[in-house]
Amino acid sequence: MEYRTLGASGAVVSTYALGTMTFGNETDEAGSHAQLDRYVEAGGNFVDTADVYTAGVSEEIVGRWLAKTSADVVLATKGRFPTGDGPNDVGTSRRHLRKALDASLQRLGVEHIDLYQLHAWDPVTPLEETLSFLEDAVRAGKISYAGLSNFTGWQLQKTCDLIAYRGWSPLVTLQPQYNLLVREIEWEIVPAAQENGLGLLPWSPLGGGWLTGKYSFDEEPAGATRLGENPDRGVESWYRRSRNQRVRDVVDAVREIADARGISMAQVALAWLVDRPALTSVILGARTLEQLDDNLAAADLHLTPEQTAKLDEASDPGAADYPYGGPGVAQRGRPISGGRA
């Protein structure tokens, strides 16, 4: 396993994190604990959860594992989404985040969380209220660092600017959706993260299973897979992606490289992602121990420049025009000599 700092902080985490969204839902407690044990055995030290994963059960499962292990892991969770039926049971208000953080600490059985993340932007709560809560949580010793998840470029920059203006503890990470099928964050979000020293923690690195090659483009999925149980599920919907030629091109390119190297398609997709700019740690999410083992085999895998270029070309989201297309990209640099020469 390789390691990097958690964004611009001094904390060190493995380049692959263990996501726990399946815990208590698609994976029972025994299977979840087996994944945690195997992950730590492989050198992993970064566990990511959230208060809404299986309505808090994921945190409870992780908490019971922490109580019986001697492993030293960097622990991350999130707050923002609904945790009850009341009007104050959602959002990033000081009232909701205080209750959410305390509940997470209790479910996890710890007094301190290493990374506490805002799970999404809240258009209702004043940003200063949210950020002052995070600063208070750092000063109170309840969290070490704060991060963001699912923020757009302008939201990220506004947040970082206010923190800098107030002299509060800087954010360290951003957790976005990012994979070979979803690269649009490279247009604004990745540069904003780089400018502010935020490390990326991509979720859905395998595109909801599409990059593993397990879904046919010509036959609706069935059986014990995410799309087999619900073909129109979320962002990875079979009905939408199976009709997209770019998705086919990417899957074909991943398969070609996997066959040439004698590795799985999942490992190719993970290896491409882990070497992208600003990457801190890729969040793995597995149903089974076998899936996790396959993912962990990518821990020290890197692609050749030629293989990376092939995947870059196949997965290019194709910015149509200015400012993200050719003319805009050309204007982002200039010779130091200046002038017309």
C-alpha positions as semicolon CSV with decimal commas, in nm:
position;residue;x (nm);y (nm);z (nm)
1;M;0,000;0,000;0,000
2;E;0,121;0,351;-0,079
3;Y;0,055;0,660;0,134
4;R;-0,003;1,031;0,089
5;T;-0,082;1,324;0,313
6;L;-0,447;1,407;0,375
7;G;-0,459;1,710;0,147
8;A;-0,224;1,978;0,275
9;S;-0,237;1,844;0,631
10;G;0,033;1,643;0,804
11;A;-0,188;1,336;0,851
12;V;-0,090;1,038;0,637
13;V;-0,342;0,803;0,474
14;S;-0,329;0,509;0,236
15;T;-0,398;0,583;-0,131
16;Y;-0,702;0,355;-0,109
17;A;-0,968;0,421;0,155
18;L;-1,235;0,175;0,260
19;G;-1,584;0,310;0,201
20;T;-1,860;0,165;0,416
21;M;-2,184;0,259;0,241
22;T;-2,264;-0,110;0,186
23;F;-2,228;-0,194;0,557
24;G;-2,557;-0,300;0,716
25;N;-2,735;-0,296;0,381
26;E;-2,568;-0,496;0,105
27;T;-2,307;-0,638;0,345
28;D;-2,395;-0,782;0,688
29;E;-2,192;-0,711;1,002
30;A;-1,976;-1,023;0,980
31;G;-1,893;-0,947;0,618
32;S;-1,828;-0,582;0,701
33;H;-1,585;-0,671;0,980
34;A;-1,412;-0,918;0,747
35;Q;-1,364;-0,637;0,493
36;L;-1,221;-0,407;0,759
37;D;-0,980;-0,676;0,878
38;R;-0,866;-0,759;0,525
39;Y;-0,824;-0,390;0,438
40;V;-0,602;-0,326;0,741
41;E;-0,400;-0,643;0,670
42;A;-0,329;-0,500;0,324
43;G;-0,188;-0,181;0,478
44;G;-0,495;0,039;0,453
45;N;-0,549;0,295;0,728
46;F;-0,833;0,521;0,610
47;V;-1,201;0,433;0,677
48;D;-1,482;0,651;0,543
49;T;-1,847;0,640;0,654
50;A;-2,144;0,877;0,700
51;D;-2,433;0,921;0,940
52;V;-2,689;0,839;0,670
53;Y;-2,530;0,517;0,548
54;T;-2,798;0,259;0,631
55;A;-2,954;0,517;0,867
56;G;-2,656;0,511;1,103
57;V;-2,605;0,135;1,104
58;S;-2,282;0,165;0,905
59;E;-2,130;0,383;1,177
60;E;-2,246;0,139;1,444
61;I;-2,084;-0,153;1,261
62;V;-1,759;0,040;1,225
63;G;-1,780;0,138;1,591
64;R;-1,812;-0,222;1,708
65;W;-1,514;-0,315;1,492
66;L;-1,308;-0,029;1,637
67;A;-1,390;-0,152;1,987
68;K;-1,231;-0,491;1,923
69;T;-0,934;-0,400;1,703
70;S;-0,592;-0,258;1,776
71;A;-0,567;-0,111;1,426
72;D;-0,482;0,258;1,408
73;V;-0,704;0,401;1,134
74;V;-0,781;0,753;1,019
75;L;-1,157;0,779;1,064
76;A;-1,383;0,993;0,846
77;T;-1,758;1,054;0,852
78;K;-2,006;1,308;0,719
79;G;-2,312;1,510;0,815
80;R;-2,578;1,710;0,631
81;F;-2,852;1,480;0,498
82;P;-3,175;1,400;0,689
83;T;-3,138;1,200;1,010
84;G;-3,500;1,242;1,123
85;D;-3,840;1,373;1,021
86;G;-3,819;1,720;1,175
87;P;-3,736;2,044;0,991
88;N;-3,410;2,075;1,188
89;D;-3,300;1,717;1,120
90;V;-3,125;1,812;0,797
91;G;-2,875;2,067;0,667
92;T;-2,556;2,226;0,791
93;S;-2,700;2,454;1,058
94;R;-2,513;2,471;1,386
95;R;-2,809;2,299;1,554
96;H;-2,823;2,003;1,316
97;L;-2,447;1,953;1,284
98;R;-2,402;1,959;1,662
99;K;-2,657;1,680;1,704
100;A;-2,527;1,492;1,400
101;L;-2,164;1,502;1,511
102;D;-2,246;1,395;1,867
103;A;-2,460;1,109;1,734
104;S;-2,179;0,996;1,503
105;L;-1,931;1,000;1,790
106;Q;-2,168;0,788;1,996
107;R;-2,237;0,535;1,720
108;L;-1,867;0,505;1,640
109;G;-1,780;0,475;2,009
110;V;-1,504;0,736;1,990
111;E;-1,436;1,076;2,141
112;H;-1,275;1,216;1,830
113;I;-1,317;1,194;1,451
114;D;-1,020;1,261;1,228
115;L;-1,206;1,399;0,925
116;Y;-1,557;1,543;0,945
117;Q;-1,707;1,627;0,605
118;L;-2,002;1,837;0,495
119;H;-2,190;1,581;0,286
120;A;-2,327;1,844;0,046
121;W;-2,389;2,219;0,007
122;D;-2,677;2,366;0,208
123;P;-2,842;2,663;0,031
124;V;-3,051;2,748;0,340
125;T;-2,790;2,786;0,614
126;P;-2,555;3,087;0,613
127;L;-2,210;2,957;0,524
128;E;-2,046;3,142;0,812
129;E;-2,272;2,958;1,059
130;T;-2,166;2,622;0,918
131;L;-1,796;2,700;0,908
132;S;-1,789;2,852;1,255
133;F;-1,934;2,524;1,385
134;L;-1,654;2,328;1,218
135;E;-1,394;2,560;1,370
136;D;-1,548;2,517;1,714
137;A;-1,545;2,139;1,667
138;V;-1,174;2,151;1,585
139;R;-1,097;2,368;1,886
140;A;-1,307;2,145;2,113
141;G;-1,107;1,842;2,003
142;K;-1,405;1,661;1,852
143;I;-1,252;1,660;1,503
144;S;-0,902;1,706;1,365
145;Y;-0,987;1,824;1,016
146;A;-1,286;1,925;0,807
147;G;-1,363;1,851;0,445
148;L;-1,632;1,880;0,181
149;S;-1,827;1,636;-0,032
150;N;-2,024;1,696;-0,353
151;F;-1,946;2,070;-0,370
152;T;-1,923;2,249;-0,704
153;G;-1,627;2,468;-0,795
154;W;-1,782;2,799;-0,693
155;Q;-1,913;2,652;-0,368
156;L;-1,569;2,516;-0,283
157;Q;-1,397;2,847;-0,359
158;K;-1,648;3,055;-0,165
159;T;-1,606;2,824;0,134
160;C;-1,226;2,839;0,126
161;D;-1,226;3,218;0,082
162;L;-1,446;3,270;0,388
163;I;-1,230;3,038;0,597
164;A;-0,916;3,227;0,493
165;Y;-1,082;3,563;0,567
166;R;-1,181;3,448;0,916
167;G;-0,845;3,283;0,984
168;W;-1,008;2,949;1,063
169;S;-0,857;2,603;1,022
170;P;-0,828;2,527;0,649
171;L;-1,021;2,246;0,487
172;V;-0,814;1,946;0,376
173;T;-1,027;1,737;0,139
174;L;-1,304;1,723;-0,118
175;Q;-1,499;1,403;-0,184
176;P;-1,651;1,414;-0,537
177;Q;-1,780;1,157;-0,782
178;Y;-1,483;1,093;-1,012
179;N;-1,400;0,809;-1,249
180;L;-1,328;0,741;-1,617
181;L;-1,694;0,802;-1,700
182;V;-1,726;1,121;-1,493
183;R;-1,441;1,362;-1,563
184;E;-1,622;1,695;-1,585
185;I;-1,491;1,789;-1,240
186;E;-1,154;1,845;-1,410
187;W;-1,289;2,164;-1,570
188;E;-1,342;2,369;-1,251
189;I;-1,355;2,157;-0,935
190;V;-1,011;1,995;-0,958
191;P;-0,831;2,327;-1,026
192;A;-1,017;2,486;-0,733
193;A;-0,913;2,197;-0,508
194;Q;-0,551;2,229;-0,619
195;E;-0,553;2,605;-0,565
196;N;-0,673;2,558;-0,207
197;G;-0,463;2,254;-0,113
198;L;-0,754;2,011;-0,092
199;G;-0,688;1,645;-0,159
200;L;-0,947;1,455;-0,362
201;L;-1,123;1,149;-0,219
202;P;-1,319;1,016;-0,520
203;W;-1,632;0,810;-0,466
204;S;-1,773;0,566;-0,723
205;P;-1,427;0,502;-0,876
206;L;-1,567;0,209;-1,078
207;G;-1,862;0,401;-1,217
208;G;-2,121;0,199;-1,027
209;G;-1,975;-0,125;-1,166
210;W;-1,965;-0,024;-1,533
211;L;-1,584;-0,012;-1,536
212;T;-1,558;-0,370;-1,411
213;G;-1,711;-0,499;-1,735
214;K;-1,989;-0,687;-1,561
215;Y;-2,274;-0,513;-1,741
216;S;-2,379;-0,592;-2,096
217;F;-2,472;-0,303;-2,323
218;D;-2,729;-0,516;-2,502
219;E;-2,905;-0,702;-2,221
220;E;-3,075;-0,549;-1,917
221;P;-2,891;-0,660;-1,599
222;A;-3,043;-0,906;-1,354
223;G;-2,937;-1,086;-1,040
224;A;-2,749;-0,982;-0,726
225;T;-2,583;-0,667;-0,854
226;R;-2,676;-0,303;-0,795
227;L;-2,822;-0,262;-1,143
228;G;-2,956;-0,617;-1,145
229;E;-3,179;-0,522;-0,854
230;N;-3,266;-0,182;-1,001
231;P;-3,153;-0,117;-1,362
232;D;-3,252;0,250;-1,338
233;R;-3,058;0,309;-1,014
234;G;-2,909;0,655;-0,966
235;V;-2,625;0,799;-1,170
236;E;-2,519;0,457;-1,301
237;S;-2,859;0,381;-1,463
238;W;-2,833;0,103;-1,724
239;Y;-3,095;0,269;-1,944
240;R;-2,889;0,587;-1,968
241;R;-2,533;0,455;-1,984
242;S;-2,596;0,155;-2,211
243;R;-2,703;0,395;-2,487
244;N;-2,397;0,617;-2,453
245;Q;-2,124;0,553;-2,710
246;R;-1,858;0,717;-2,494
247;V;-1,931;0,468;-2,214
248;R;-1,882;0,183;-2,462
249;D;-1,554;0,331;-2,583
250;V;-1,422;0,368;-2,228
251;V;-1,520;0,015;-2,127
252;D;-1,356;-0,122;-2,441
253;A;-1,033;0,066;-2,368
254;V;-1,027;-0,052;-2,007
255;R;-1,085;-0,412;-2,117
256;E;-0,805;-0,394;-2,375
257;I;-0,551;-0,274;-2,119
258;A;-0,669;-0,527;-1,859
259;D;-0,628;-0,812;-2,107
260;A;-0,285;-0,692;-2,213
261;R;-0,160;-0,674;-1,852
262;G;-0,340;-0,981;-1,724
263;I;-0,531;-0,792;-1,454
264;S;-0,894;-0,708;-1,387
265;M;-1,075;-0,417;-1,546
266;A;-1,145;-0,277;-1,198
267;Q;-0,773;-0,262;-1,126
268;V;-0,710;-0,069;-1,448
269;A;-0,981;0,186;-1,366
270;L;-0,849;0,232;-1,011
271;A;-0,488;0,267;-1,126
272;W;-0,586;0,539;-1,374
273;L;-0,769;0,733;-1,103
274;V;-0,512;0,709;-0,824
275;D;-0,255;0,894;-1,035
276;R;-0,476;1,190;-1,129
277;P;-0,375;1,539;-1,009
278;A;-0,464;1,629;-0,649
279;L;-0,562;1,270;-0,560
280;T;-0,519;1,177;-0,195
281;S;-0,714;0,851;-0,162
282;V;-0,962;0,655;-0,374
283;I;-1,266;0,530;-0,182
284;L;-1,331;0,160;-0,242
285;G;-1,683;0,028;-0,196
286;A;-1,733;-0,348;-0,209
287;R;-2,022;-0,581;-0,137
288;T;-1,805;-0,887;-0,084
289;L;-1,459;-0,980;0,038
290;E;-1,378;-1,111;-0,309
291;Q;-1,456;-0,772;-0,465
292;L;-1,243;-0,598;-0,205
293;D;-0,951;-0,836;-0,265
294;D;-0,963;-0,760;-0,636
295;N;-0,967;-0,385;-0,569
296;L;-0,680;-0,405;-0,320
297;A;-0,467;-0,577;-0,583
298;A;-0,440;-0,232;-0,744
299;A;-0,266;-0,091;-0,435
300;D;0,079;-0,076;-0,597
301;L;-0,033;-0,076;-0,960
302;H;0,044;0,210;-1,199
303;L;-0,027;0,238;-1,569
304;T;0,227;0,325;-1,837
305;P;0,208;0,672;-1,995
306;E;0,078;0,509;-2,314
307;Q;-0,199;0,325;-2,128
308;T;-0,296;0,640;-1,942
309;A;-0,308;0,836;-2,267
310;K;-0,531;0,571;-2,425
311;L;-0,778;0,595;-2,137
312;D;-0,761;0,975;-2,135
313;E;-0,854;0,983;-2,502
314;A;-1,138;0,733;-2,474
315;S;-1,285;0,903;-2,166
316;D;-1,246;1,267;-2,275
317;P;-1,584;1,426;-2,189
318;G;-1,547;1,653;-2,489
319;A;-1,584;2,015;-2,384
320;A;-1,766;2,167;-2,677
321;D;-1,614;2,514;-2,685
322;Y;-1,476;2,805;-2,486
323;P;-1,387;2,818;-2,196
324;Y;-1,327;2,444;-2,143
325;G;-1,250;2,348;-2,503
326;G;-0,940;2,410;-2,711
327;P;-0,926;2,794;-2,718
328;G;-0,990;2,818;-2,347
329;V;-0,728;2,557;-2,260
330;A;-0,474;2,736;-2,481
331;Q;-0,525;3,061;-2,290
332;R;-0,445;2,908;-1,950
333;G;-0,074;2,938;-2,011
334;R;0,159;3,187;-2,176
335;P;0,530;3,221;-2,247
336;I;0,723;3,418;-1,986
337;S;0,877;3,629;-2,262
338;G;0,534;3,771;-2,341
339;G;0,460;3,980;-2,648
340;R;0,354;3,861;-2,993
341;A;0,663;3,658;-3,073
